[in-house]
Amino acid sequence: MQNVPDSRGHFGQFGGKYVAETLMPSLFELESAYKQARRDPKFRDELEQRSREFVGRPTPLYLCENLTARLGGAKIYLKREDLCHTGAHKVNNTLGQALLAVRMNKSRITAETGAGQHGVATATMAALFRRECEVFMGSVDVERQSLNVFRMKLLGAKVTPVEGGSKSLKDAMNEALRDWIATVRNTYYLIGTTAGPHPYPMIVRDFQSVIGREARRQVLKHEGRLPDVLVACVNGGSNAIGLFYPFIKDTSVRMIGVEAAGLGISGPHHAATITTGSVGVLHGNKTYLLQDELGQIRETHSIAAGLDYPGVGPEHSWLKDVGRAEYTSVTDAEALDALKTLSETEGIIPALESAHAVAHAIKLAPQLPKEQIMIVNLSGRGDKDMQTVARALGVTV
Amino acid sequence: MASAGRIKRKFRELRARGEAALIPFIVAGDPDMDTTRRLVLELEARGADLIELGVPFSDPMADGPANQRALARGLGAGASLAAILSMVSELRAQTQIPIILFGYFNPIFHYGCERLCADAARAGIDGILTVDLPPEEAGELKRPAHANGLDIIYLLAPTTPIDRSRAIARSASGFLYYVSVTGVTGARAHLDAELGEHMRELRSVTDLPIGVGFGISTPEQAAEVATMADAVVVGSAISLLIEAYAKSGDAAAAVGGLVGAMKDAMNSARRGERPPGLGNSDG
C-alpha cells in the first residue's frame, strides 16, 4: 500500500484542498503546526497522558460471549469507544486538535455538529483548555438533539442554529466554514470527522488511529493473532478509519464499512454515500457524494443523526477504489433491531450509529467459521438516542 | 468559439478612457431566467462593463445570507449550467459584454471540465471563476479552459501572503479578483482601511487588472474603490434588490438604477470630482 495522503493532501484522485483562497494560508499554517507537533515528544506525551487520565484510554476490547454463542459463527469482539469520556470516539480527535489549537495560540475554537456528539466533545475540550467555543448546528438538529444542545451550553459553548439549506449537518459545516473565513486569524476550526480540506482528513485519522493501535495490541494479546474482519459504521468515517488504519498493511484483515441505508437504498431516504453515490467536490475535498444529476447535493436520511452527512472521508473513497476496504449498508430497521439485540444479549446499549456496525456483524458472523475473529467498533453509547429509539418502537417515555 | 480576449480588450478600452470597470454579479435564474436575460441587457445599458453570472449551488460555503438566498432562488428556477449556457448563447445576438461564470466547482466537475469549457466557449462565455478551486487544484479545469480561450479568474484574499499572490498572478489571465474582506460575500458598512495598501502591494507583483469585490454595496464605496482598483464587483446588494423587487416585477429597473449610480460615481471619482450628494460618505 502506498502512503497517503501525498504532500498535497490527495488520496489517489480524492481529497485535496478545495476551499476559498482566504482559507488557504491557514491550511498551510495548520499543516505545518501539526507536522511539528507530531514530532514533538512533549506534544505526544501530553496527548498520551490526557488520553489516559481525562478520556479514560485504553478502552477495552471486549469479547461478546453471549452474542457469539447466539449467532454461532465468528468470535465477536467490541472495541468499547462508548466508554470514552463524553460517550463516543469523537473525543480522541477533539483532544488532539484542541492541543493543537493551544499550541497555535488560537483563542477561539469552533465546530460543526450533527447529532451533537462532536459538539459536546469540542465544548468539553474548550472548557478544559479555557477557550471560547462556538458550535454550529442545523436548526432541525438543534430541535432533534436538545439534550446535547443543553450539554454544550452547560460546558460553556455558544450553540448557533443554522437555518440555511436542509438545516442539518452539511449546512452546519457550511456555516462553520463561513465563520472561519471571517475569523481565521484567531479561530481554530475543529472539524469532527475525516472530511474537509487537507490536512483535516489526515489529522483526524491520525488522532483516531489510537482505536486501531489499541485494538491490534489487545487482539494480539487475547488471541495471539490478527483478526479476520473489522466492522465499523461509516459516514464521515472517523471511527472507521481510526480502527482500520493501523491494520491497512495487514492485508489478511478484511475491513468493512457500514453506511446508513435509511429506509432503503432503492429510494431517496438514505445516506449510503460510498455504496450508491458518485464522485464530486464538497466542503474542501473530492470524494463520493450523494448528489443529483446536476451536481447539487442531495438531502439524506438516517435514523442515526450522526450518519446523515451526504459525503464521506476521502480516504474511504480511496480505500474503496483500490479495493482495500469493502462498504455495505444497513437500514434504520436493521440498526434498531441490532440495538435491541446487543442490549438484551450483552447488556450494552449502543449508539444508533454504532448499531449499524453491530447489525452488519450480526448478519455476517453466522456465515463465518467459528475460528474467525471479528472486531466491531462500538463507537458510542446509546443514551443520547433513547428518545428516538422509544419513538421508533412506539413507546412514550 | 468564444471571442478570445473579450475581457482583455474591455480592460484595454477602459484603461484608455481612464475608467474602472463595474462588474455586477447576478445569480442566474434569480428569480427566473427571463429576468436574468433582461438584467444583463439593462445593466450593460446602465454602464456595466462585465457581468458575473452566478451559477447556483446547493452549498455555497463562501457566500453570506443575501447570496445564499439568491442562489437558492436560482436553483429553484432551474438555472443549471446547460440552461445558463443556452441563455448566454441567445444573448450573444444582442450583446458582446464579457460574461464570467462565477460559482462553485462541483456543478462544473459534474458537467465535466472538458465538456463545460468547450460548451461555454461555444455559448460565448469569456471566463470562469470558481470560488473553491484554488490554483493548487485548478489543473483539470485550467487546461481545457485555456484550450478553449477561456480565462480562469483567481481570487486573492487579505490573508494571502505576497509571495503566494505573485505565484497566483503568474498563472492567472483576464484579471485578478481581490476579496476585500476577510469574510464571506455580503454588504459591509465600511471598506477595509488597509485596502489601498493591499492594492499598492499587489500592483508590485502583477500587471494584470485587479478587481475588488465582497462587501461593496453603495455608489460611495464603489467610487472609493474605483480610485484604487481596475474593477469594482457588486453582488449581494444586487441580490437584495432583486429579492425586494421580485414580486413587483421591476427588479431590472431597480438594479439598473443602482448600477447606473455606481458607474457615475466611479467615473466622477476617477476624474477627481466629488459628485454632488456624495459628500456625506461615512467611510
XYZ file of C-alpha atoms in Angstrom, chain B residues 78-244:
167
model
C -33.815 25.523 -12.750
C -30.699 27.557 -13.576
C -28.498 24.591 -14.477
C -25.228 25.110 -16.333
C -26.918 23.874 -19.510
C -29.752 26.388 -19.123
C -27.275 29.195 -18.376
C -25.134 28.440 -21.432
C -28.184 28.306 -23.624
C -29.305 31.725 -22.329
C -25.857 33.253 -22.891
C -25.784 31.796 -26.375
C -29.057 33.585 -27.188
C -27.851 36.818 -25.547
C -24.802 36.884 -27.809
C -27.053 38.025 -30.689
C -27.676 41.212 -28.683
C -24.555 41.940 -26.635
C -20.809 41.463 -26.632
C -20.323 42.330 -22.939
C -17.767 39.947 -21.362
C -19.526 37.316 -19.264
C -17.887 35.299 -16.497
C -19.347 32.222 -14.836
C -18.981 32.573 -11.068
C -19.673 29.616 -8.823
C -18.513 26.510 -7.022
C -16.630 23.609 -8.523
C -18.999 20.679 -8.043
C -21.593 21.538 -10.726
C -18.720 22.162 -13.165
C -16.935 18.944 -12.215
C -20.189 17.046 -12.570
C -20.857 18.554 -16.013
C -17.307 17.598 -16.960
C -14.474 20.159 -17.154
C -13.611 19.392 -20.796
C -17.191 19.424 -21.967
C -18.066 22.526 -19.952
C -15.179 24.570 -21.344
C -15.998 23.576 -24.918
C -19.720 24.303 -24.462
C -19.100 27.551 -22.550
C -16.744 28.876 -25.210
C -19.238 27.981 -27.925
C -22.009 29.763 -25.991
C -19.955 32.940 -25.651
C -18.678 32.756 -22.075
C -15.344 34.539 -21.547
C -14.084 33.348 -18.190
C -14.733 31.123 -15.198
C -14.264 31.977 -11.537
C -14.616 29.041 -9.171
C -14.631 30.121 -5.524
C -13.477 26.792 -4.106
C -10.860 25.949 -6.715
C -7.504 27.422 -5.671
C -4.612 27.184 -8.163
C -3.381 24.008 -6.424
C -6.486 22.123 -7.569
C -7.310 24.029 -10.734
C -5.354 21.925 -13.237
C -8.239 19.862 -14.520
C -10.263 22.993 -15.325
C -7.416 25.225 -16.423
C -6.150 23.032 -19.250
C -9.462 22.795 -21.140
C -10.290 26.414 -20.277
C -7.143 27.683 -21.933
C -7.521 25.297 -24.844
C -10.903 26.926 -25.446
C -9.766 30.517 -24.949
C -11.456 30.976 -21.567
C -9.823 32.953 -18.765
C -9.622 31.399 -15.303
C -10.075 34.184 -12.777
C -8.368 33.589 -9.418
C -9.186 35.068 -6.043
C -6.677 36.787 -3.790
C -7.549 37.477 -0.157
C -6.311 39.763 2.600
C -4.776 36.645 4.164
C -2.831 35.704 1.011
C 0.910 36.263 1.555
C 2.541 38.372 -1.133
C 4.713 35.537 -2.472
C 1.619 33.457 -2.990
C -0.139 36.389 -4.688
C 2.818 36.658 -7.047
C 2.634 32.945 -7.885
C -1.133 33.078 -8.413
C -0.798 36.162 -10.618
C 1.735 34.364 -12.792
C -0.723 31.584 -13.593
C -3.759 33.885 -13.989
C -5.279 35.547 -17.040
C -8.079 38.057 -17.604
C -7.912 39.834 -14.272
C -7.308 39.110 -10.597
C -10.164 39.296 -8.135
C -9.153 40.691 -4.758
C -11.527 39.748 -1.946
C -11.665 42.986 0.027
C -12.713 41.492 3.351
C -11.652 38.545 5.462
C -15.110 37.057 5.271
C -17.929 35.827 3.071
C -19.898 37.835 0.480
C -22.302 40.463 1.761
C -22.671 44.208 2.233
C -20.384 45.915 4.773
C -20.784 49.376 6.279
C -17.081 50.154 5.879
C -14.345 49.198 3.489
C -11.147 47.682 4.834
C -8.935 50.572 5.948
C -5.912 48.784 4.509
C -7.401 48.264 1.046
C -5.242 50.933 -0.570
C -2.110 49.434 0.907
C -3.059 45.927 -0.279
C -3.681 47.310 -3.784
C -0.274 49.001 -3.906
C 1.353 45.778 -2.785
C -0.469 43.738 -5.432
C 0.440 46.234 -8.163
C 4.065 45.472 -7.452
C 3.617 41.786 -8.338
C 1.348 41.900 -11.397
C 0.420 43.848 -14.494
C -2.978 42.174 -14.728
C -6.036 44.313 -13.966
C -7.185 43.948 -10.352
C -10.857 43.836 -9.452
C -12.134 44.261 -5.902
C -15.258 42.624 -4.565
C -17.069 41.308 -1.450
C -18.772 43.905 0.697
C -19.186 46.777 -1.800
C -22.804 47.888 -1.865
C -23.086 51.664 -2.327
C -22.060 54.174 -5.029
C -19.832 55.854 -2.417
C -17.926 52.639 -1.764
C -17.711 51.848 -5.483
C -16.299 55.325 -6.134
C -13.697 54.937 -3.424
C -12.587 51.539 -4.695
C -12.501 52.808 -8.298
C -9.677 55.167 -7.354
C -7.561 52.218 -6.181
C -8.522 49.284 -8.406
C -9.223 48.481 -12.062
C -12.633 46.984 -11.398
C -15.373 47.019 -8.806
C -17.591 43.972 -8.252
C -21.010 44.396 -6.665
C -23.042 41.328 -5.750
C -25.039 40.984 -2.557
C -26.523 44.478 -2.848
C -27.986 43.400 -6.207
C -29.256 40.102 -4.794
C -31.062 42.056 -2.062
C -32.643 44.426 -4.603
C -33.804 41.534 -6.764
C -35.296 39.937 -3.681
C -37.107 43.138 -2.720
